[in-house]
PDB file of N, CA and C in Angstrom:
ATOM      1  N   MET Y   1      11.375  25.370 -23.980  1.00  0.00           N
ATOM      2  CA  MET Y   1      10.743  26.172 -23.701  1.00  0.00           C
ATOM      3  C   MET Y   1       9.981  25.785 -22.492  1.00  0.00           C
ATOM      4  N   SER Y   2       9.656  25.989 -21.293  1.00  0.00           N
ATOM      5  CA  SER Y   2       8.886  25.446 -20.126  1.00  0.00           C
ATOM      6  C   SER Y   2       7.445  25.981 -20.105  1.00  0.00           C
ATOM      7  N   ASP Y   3       6.691  25.059 -19.474  1.00  0.00           N
ATOM      8  CA  ASP Y   3       5.393  25.416 -19.110  1.00  0.00           C
ATOM      9  C   ASP Y   3       5.146  26.339 -17.888  1.00  0.00           C
ATOM     10  N   ALA Y   4       4.849  27.425 -17.726  1.00  0.00           N
ATOM     11  CA  ALA Y   4       4.789  27.919 -16.242  1.00  0.00           C
ATOM     12  C   ALA Y   4       3.524  27.275 -15.755  1.00  0.00           C
ATOM     13  N   ASN Y   5       2.733  26.602 -16.112  1.00  0.00           N
ATOM     14  CA  ASN Y   5       1.604  25.550 -15.271  1.00  0.00           C
ATOM     15  C   ASN Y   5       2.180  24.556 -14.830  1.00  0.00           C
ATOM     16  N   THR Y   6       3.400  24.042 -15.331  1.00  0.00           N
ATOM     17  CA  THR Y   6       3.832  22.457 -14.831  1.00  0.00           C
ATOM     18  C   THR Y   6       4.479  22.508 -13.560  1.00  0.00           C
ATOM     19  N   ALA Y   7       4.056  21.854 -12.538  1.00  0.00           N
ATOM     20  CA  ALA Y   7       4.971  22.019 -11.353  1.00  0.00           C
ATOM     21  C   ALA Y   7       6.010  21.195 -11.438  1.00  0.00           C
ATOM     22  N   THR Y   8       6.749  21.285 -10.592  1.00  0.00           N
ATOM     23  CA  THR Y   8       8.190  20.418 -10.632  1.00  0.00           C
ATOM     24  C   THR Y   8       7.934  19.173  -9.461  1.00  0.00           C
ATOM     25  N   PRO Y   9       7.902  18.102  -9.813  1.00  0.00           N
ATOM     26  CA  PRO Y   9       7.523  16.957  -8.857  1.00  0.00           C
ATOM     27  C   PRO Y   9       8.546  16.942  -7.568  1.00  0.00           C
ATOM     28  N   THR Y  10       7.870  17.143  -6.458  1.00  0.00           N
ATOM     29  CA  THR Y  10       8.996  17.175  -4.976  1.00  0.00           C
ATOM     30  C   THR Y  10       8.742  16.208  -4.536  1.00  0.00           C
ATOM     31  N   LEU Y  11       9.551  16.037  -3.287  1.00  0.00           N
ATOM     32  CA  LEU Y  11       9.333  14.914  -2.355  1.00  0.00           C
ATOM     33  C   LEU Y  11       9.231  15.532  -1.065  1.00  0.00           C
ATOM     34  N   THR Y  12       8.726  15.503  -0.072  1.00  0.00           N
ATOM     35  CA  THR Y  12       8.718  15.815   1.360  1.00  0.00           C
ATOM     36  C   THR Y  12       8.817  14.646   2.074  1.00  0.00           C
ATOM     37  N   ILE Y  13       9.806  14.836   3.030  1.00  0.00           N
ATOM     38  CA  ILE Y  13       9.944  13.907   4.222  1.00  0.00           C
ATOM     39  C   ILE Y  13      10.375  14.852   5.440  1.00  0.00           C
ATOM     40  N   GLY Y  14       9.518  14.456   6.555  1.00  0.00           N
ATOM     41  CA  GLY Y  14       9.519  15.365   7.460  1.00  0.00           C
ATOM     42  C   GLY Y  14       9.009  16.929   7.093  1.00  0.00           C
ATOM     43  N   ASP Y  15      10.066  17.911   7.489  1.00  0.00           N
ATOM     44  CA  ASP Y  15       9.718  19.405   7.129  1.00  0.00           C
ATOM     45  C   ASP Y  15      10.664  19.810   6.042  1.00  0.00           C
ATOM     46  N   LYS Y  16      11.358  18.793   5.069  1.00  0.00           N
ATOM     47  CA  LYS Y  16      12.145  18.849   3.981  1.00  0.00           C
ATOM     48  C   LYS Y  16      11.459  18.738   2.881  1.00  0.00           C
ATOM     49  N   THR Y  17      11.403  19.589   1.866  1.00  0.00           N
ATOM     50  CA  THR Y  17      10.903  19.085   0.633  1.00  0.00           C
ATOM     51  C   THR Y  17      12.209  19.274  -0.356  1.00  0.00           C
ATOM     52  N   HIS Y  18      12.270  18.456  -1.287  1.00  0.00           N
ATOM     53  CA  HIS Y  18      13.376  18.611  -2.297  1.00  0.00           C
ATOM     54  C   HIS Y  18      12.787  18.209  -4.070  1.00  0.00           C
ATOM     55  N   PRO Y  19      13.150  18.824  -4.940  1.00  0.00           N
ATOM     56  CA  PRO Y  19      12.766  18.526  -6.246  1.00  0.00           C
ATOM     57  C   PRO Y  19      13.151  17.141  -6.503  1.00  0.00           C
ATOM     58  N   ILE Y  20      12.341  15.963  -6.893  1.00  0.00           N
ATOM     59  CA  ILE Y  20      12.695  14.836  -7.217  1.00  0.00           C
ATOM     60  C   ILE Y  20      14.095  14.878  -8.384  1.00  0.00           C
ATOM     61  N   ASP Y  21      14.156  15.836  -9.349  1.00  0.00           N
ATOM     62  CA  ASP Y  21      15.287  15.692 -10.303  1.00  0.00           C
ATOM     63  C   ASP Y  21      16.654  15.987  -9.434  1.00  0.00           C
ATOM     64  N   ASN Y  22      16.494  16.409  -8.176  1.00  0.00           N
ATOM     65  CA  ASN Y  22      17.781  16.901  -7.442  1.00  0.00           C
ATOM     66  C   ASN Y  22      18.130  15.942  -6.635  1.00  0.00           C
ATOM     67  N   LEU Y  23      17.401  14.684  -6.540  1.00  0.00           N
ATOM     68  CA  LEU Y  23      17.945  13.573  -5.893  1.00  0.00           C
ATOM     69  C   LEU Y  23      18.961  12.700  -6.345  1.00  0.00           C
ATOM     70  N   SER Y  24      19.793  12.228  -5.347  1.00  0.00           N
ATOM     71  CA  SER Y  24      20.887  11.374  -6.080  1.00  0.00           C
ATOM     72  C   SER Y  24      20.296   9.932  -6.571  1.00  0.00           C
ATOM     73  N   ASP Y  25      21.339   9.343  -7.420  1.00  0.00           N
ATOM     74  CA  ASP Y  25      20.403   8.025  -8.114  1.00  0.00           C
ATOM     75  C   ASP Y  25      20.447   7.067  -6.940  1.00  0.00           C
ATOM     76  N   LEU Y  26      20.941   7.248  -5.828  1.00  0.00           N
ATOM     77  CA  LEU Y  26      20.700   6.175  -4.957  1.00  0.00           C
ATOM     78  C   LEU Y  26      19.255   6.508  -3.808  1.00  0.00           C
ATOM     79  N   ALA Y  27      18.899   7.929  -4.053  1.00  0.00           N
ATOM     80  CA  ALA Y  27      17.872   8.535  -3.390  1.00  0.00           C
ATOM     81  C   ALA Y  27      16.760   8.228  -4.330  1.00  0.00           C
ATOM     82  N   LYS Y  28      16.544   8.405  -5.532  1.00  0.00           N
ATOM     83  CA  LYS Y  28      15.589   7.855  -6.614  1.00  0.00           C
ATOM     84  C   LYS Y  28      15.293   6.420  -6.713  1.00  0.00           C
ATOM     85  N   ALA Y  29      16.504   5.722  -6.268  1.00  0.00           N
ATOM     86  CA  ALA Y  29      16.342   4.159  -6.423  1.00  0.00           C
ATOM     87  C   ALA Y  29      15.614   3.699  -4.961  1.00  0.00           C
ATOM     88  N   GLN Y  30      15.806   4.663  -3.703  1.00  0.00           N
ATOM     89  CA  GLN Y  30      15.260   4.170  -2.877  1.00  0.00           C
ATOM     90  C   GLN Y  30      13.709   4.497  -3.032  1.00  0.00           C
ATOM     91  N   LEU Y  31      13.278   5.991  -3.408  1.00  0.00           N
ATOM     92  CA  LEU Y  31      12.251   6.246  -3.630  1.00  0.00           C
ATOM     93  C   LEU Y  31      11.294   5.233  -4.490  1.00  0.00           C
ATOM     94  N   ALA Y  32      12.131   4.788  -5.453  1.00  0.00           N
ATOM     95  CA  ALA Y  32      11.386   3.536  -6.192  1.00  0.00           C
ATOM     96  C   ALA Y  32      11.002   2.278  -5.580  1.00  0.00           C
ATOM     97  N   ASN Y  33      11.924   1.871  -4.548  1.00  0.00           N
ATOM     98  CA  ASN Y  33      11.724   0.939  -3.765  1.00  0.00           C
ATOM     99  C   ASN Y  33      10.554   0.905  -2.530  1.00  0.00           C
ATOM    100  N   LEU Y  34      10.214   2.332  -2.284  1.00  0.00           N
ATOM    101  CA  LEU Y  34       9.360   2.660  -1.231  1.00  0.00           C
ATOM    102  C   LEU Y  34       8.097   2.571  -1.867  1.00  0.00           C
ATOM    103  N   GLN Y  35       7.988   3.050  -3.167  1.00  0.00           N
ATOM    104  CA  GLN Y  35       6.623   2.939  -3.913  1.00  0.00           C
ATOM    105  C   GLN Y  35       6.285   1.440  -4.178  1.00  0.00           C
ATOM    106  N   ILE Y  36       7.315   0.585  -4.338  1.00  0.00           N
ATOM    107  CA  ILE Y  36       7.085  -0.671  -4.386  1.00  0.00           C
ATOM    108  C   ILE Y  36       6.728  -1.308  -3.392  1.00  0.00           C
ATOM    109  N   VAL Y  37       7.259  -0.997  -2.299  1.00  0.00           N
ATOM    110  CA  VAL Y  37       6.666  -1.512  -0.893  1.00  0.00           C
ATOM    111  C   VAL Y  37       5.483  -1.315  -0.687  1.00  0.00           C
ATOM    112  N   ASP Y  38       5.026  -0.047  -0.855  1.00  0.00           N
ATOM    113  CA  ASP Y  38       3.725   0.573  -0.524  1.00  0.00           C
ATOM    114  C   ASP Y  38       2.789  -0.143  -1.197  1.00  0.00           C
ATOM    115  N   ALA Y  39       3.182  -0.575  -2.819  1.00  0.00           N
ATOM    116  CA  ALA Y  39       2.129  -1.262  -3.263  1.00  0.00           C
ATOM    117  C   ALA Y  39       1.871  -2.722  -3.033  1.00  0.00           C
ATOM    118  N   GLU Y  40       2.843  -3.423  -2.369  1.00  0.00           N
ATOM    119  CA  GLU Y  40       2.974  -4.551  -1.932  1.00  0.00           C
ATOM    120  C   GLU Y  40       2.313  -4.593  -0.728  1.00  0.00           C
ATOM    121  N   ILE Y  41       2.412  -3.831   0.133  1.00  0.00           N
ATOM    122  CA  ILE Y  41       1.784  -3.915   1.444  1.00  0.00           C
ATOM    123  C   ILE Y  41       0.049  -3.413   1.078  1.00  0.00           C
ATOM    124  N   GLN Y  42      -0.428  -2.459   0.282  1.00  0.00           N
ATOM    125  CA  GLN Y  42      -1.582  -2.517  -0.121  1.00  0.00           C
ATOM    126  C   GLN Y  42      -2.269  -3.687  -0.711  1.00  0.00           C
ATOM    127  N   ARG Y  43      -1.550  -4.497  -1.467  1.00  0.00           N
ATOM    128  CA  ARG Y  43      -1.938  -5.719  -1.897  1.00  0.00           C
ATOM    129  C   ARG Y  43      -2.096  -6.827  -0.911  1.00  0.00           C
ATOM    130  N   LEU Y  44      -0.949  -6.652  -0.076  1.00  0.00           N
ATOM    131  CA  LEU Y  44      -1.340  -7.791   1.112  1.00  0.00           C
ATOM    132  C   LEU Y  44      -2.738  -7.479   1.965  1.00  0.00           C
ATOM    133  N   GLN Y  45      -2.565  -6.072   2.399  1.00  0.00           N
ATOM    134  CA  GLN Y  45      -3.991  -5.765   2.856  1.00  0.00           C
ATOM    135  C   GLN Y  45      -4.950  -6.193   2.326  1.00  0.00           C
ATOM    136  N   GLN Y  46      -5.130  -6.049   1.105  1.00  0.00           N
ATOM    137  CA  GLN Y  46      -6.463  -6.632   0.331  1.00  0.00           C
ATOM    138  C   GLN Y  46      -6.690  -8.343   0.640  1.00  0.00           C
ATOM    139  N   GLN Y  47      -5.556  -8.871   0.447  1.00  0.00           N
ATOM    140  CA  GLN Y  47      -5.174 -10.305   0.293  1.00  0.00           C
ATOM    141  C   GLN Y  47      -5.876 -10.691   1.973  1.00  0.00           C
ATOM    142  N   LEU Y  48      -5.365  -9.732   2.909  1.00  0.00           N
ATOM    143  CA  LEU Y  48      -5.639  -9.904   4.122  1.00  0.00           C
ATOM    144  C   LEU Y  48      -7.238 -10.081   4.803  1.00  0.00           C
ATOM    145  N   GLY Y  49      -7.865  -8.861   4.114  1.00  0.00           N
ATOM    146  CA  GLY Y  49      -9.318  -8.747   4.270  1.00  0.00           C
ATOM    147  C   GLY Y  49      -9.984  -9.826   3.402  1.00  0.00           C
ATOM    148  N   ILE Y  50      -9.725 -10.408   2.532  1.00  0.00           N
ATOM    149  CA  ILE Y  50      -9.988 -11.452   1.529  1.00  0.00           C
ATOM    150  C   ILE Y  50     -10.291 -12.773   2.752  1.00  0.00           C
ATOM    151  N   ALA Y  51      -8.975 -13.197   3.381  1.00  0.00           N
ATOM    152  CA  ALA Y  51      -8.791 -14.064   4.484  1.00  0.00           C
ATOM    153  C   ALA Y  51      -9.704 -13.951   5.233  1.00  0.00           C
ATOM    154  N   GLN Y  52      -9.733 -12.807   5.873  1.00  0.00           N
ATOM    155  CA  GLN Y  52     -10.477 -12.620   6.884  1.00  0.00           C
ATOM    156  C   GLN Y  52     -11.874 -12.964   6.857  1.00  0.00           C
ATOM    157  N   VAL Y  53     -12.549 -12.456   5.519  1.00  0.00           N
ATOM    158  CA  VAL Y  53     -13.983 -12.975   5.259  1.00  0.00           C
ATOM    159  C   VAL Y  53     -14.266 -14.018   5.279  1.00  0.00           C
ATOM    160  N   ALA Y  54     -13.220 -14.693   4.326  1.00  0.00           N
ATOM    161  CA  ALA Y  54     -13.295 -16.490   4.571  1.00  0.00           C
ATOM    162  C   ALA Y  54     -13.266 -16.892   5.785  1.00  0.00           C
ATOM    163  N   ARG Y  55     -12.399 -16.676   6.531  1.00  0.00           N
ATOM    164  CA  ARG Y  55     -12.442 -17.201   8.142  1.00  0.00           C
ATOM    165  C   ARG Y  55     -13.772 -16.971   8.657  1.00  0.00           C
ATOM    166  N   GLU Y  56     -13.988 -15.902   8.575  1.00  0.00           N
ATOM    167  CA  GLU Y  56     -15.698 -15.204   9.298  1.00  0.00           C
ATOM    168  C   GLU Y  56     -16.601 -16.138   8.576  1.00  0.00           C
ATOM    169  N   THR Y  57     -16.520 -16.725   7.252  1.00  0.00           N
ATOM    170  CA  THR Y  57     -17.599 -17.796   6.505  1.00  0.00           C
ATOM    171  C   THR Y  57     -17.454 -18.960   6.903  1.00  0.00           C
ATOM    172  N   PHE Y  58     -15.965 -19.283   7.130  1.00  0.00           N
ATOM    173  CA  PHE Y  58     -15.945 -20.866   7.791  1.00  0.00           C
ATOM    174  C   PHE Y  58     -16.427 -21.001   9.143  1.00  0.00           C
ATOM    175  N   LEU Y  59     -16.105 -20.108   9.899  1.00  0.00           N
ATOM    176  CA  LEU Y  59     -16.572 -20.164  11.175  1.00  0.00           C
ATOM    177  C   LEU Y  59     -18.191 -20.168  11.528  1.00  0.00           C
ATOM    178  N   ALA Y  60     -18.689 -19.331  10.558  1.00  0.00           N
ATOM    179  CA  ALA Y  60     -20.189 -19.162  10.704  1.00  0.00           C
ATOM    180  C   ALA Y  60     -20.941 -20.579  10.135  1.00  0.00           C
ATOM    181  N   THR Y  61     -19.996 -21.348   9.062  1.00  0.00           N
ATOM    182  CA  THR Y  61     -20.818 -22.512   8.842  1.00  0.00           C
ATOM    183  C   THR Y  61     -20.397 -23.791   9.859  1.00  0.00           C
ATOM    184  N   LEU Y  62     -19.285 -23.555  10.575  1.00  0.00           N
ATOM    185  CA  LEU Y  62     -18.913 -24.365  11.505  1.00  0.00           C
ATOM    186  C   LEU Y  62     -19.853 -24.512  12.681  1.00  0.00           C
ATOM    187  N   GLN Y  63     -20.303 -23.216  13.015  1.00  0.00           N
ATOM    188  CA  GLN Y  63     -21.248 -22.828  14.080  1.00  0.00           C
ATOM    189  C   GLN Y  63     -22.647 -23.271  13.457  1.00  0.00           C
ATOM    190  N   THR Y  64     -22.951 -23.149  12.496  1.00  0.00           N
ATOM    191  CA  THR Y  64     -24.525 -24.160  11.915  1.00  0.00           C
ATOM    192  C   THR Y  64     -24.252 -25.466  12.023  1.00  0.00           C
ATOM    193  N   GLU Y  65     -23.253 -25.857  11.598  1.00  0.00           N
ATOM    194  CA  GLU Y  65     -22.969 -27.485  11.753  1.00  0.00           C
ATOM    195  C   GLU Y  65     -22.939 -27.985  13.398  1.00  0.00           C
ATOM    196  N   PHE Y  66     -22.472 -27.041  14.451  1.00  0.00           N
ATOM    197  CA  PHE Y  66     -22.456 -27.308  15.313  1.00  0.00           C
ATOM    198  C   PHE Y  66     -23.793 -27.332  16.127  1.00  0.00           C
ATOM    199  N   ALA Y  67     -24.796 -26.388  15.767  1.00  0.00           N
ATOM    200  CA  ALA Y  67     -25.876 -26.279  16.000  1.00  0.00           C
ATOM    201  C   ALA Y  67     -26.555 -27.463  15.836  1.00  0.00           C
ATOM    202  N   LYS Y  68     -26.360 -28.053  14.730  1.00  0.00           N
ATOM    203  CA  LYS Y  68     -27.202 -29.310  14.116  1.00  0.00           C
ATOM    204  C   LYS Y  68     -27.207 -30.331  15.446  1.00  0.00           C
ATOM    205  N   LEU Y  69     -25.905 -30.630  15.811  1.00  0.00           N
ATOM    206  CA  LEU Y  69     -25.574 -31.537  16.666  1.00  0.00           C
ATOM    207  C   LEU Y  69     -26.333 -31.298  18.104  1.00  0.00           C
ATOM    208  N   GLY Y  70     -26.687 -30.302  18.356  1.00  0.00           N
ATOM    209  CA  GLY Y  70     -27.545 -29.936  19.782  1.00  0.00           C
ATOM    210  C   GLY Y  70     -27.030 -29.473  20.532  1.00  0.00           C
TER     211      GLY Y  70
END
């Protein structure tokens, strides 16, 4: 018995939408790969943000030290 309120998961690329259950095993594997890569990109963007803040802090400290030299 299916619940009428349960939506079938779909994937839309461009102007085409397909139920995920209808995708081939290869397509499902590629979808999983995309999800993994997207998560890694997000993680790397966070790491880049941390590195940029650290760089700004190092530069500010260096500028302070230069100012002490005259």
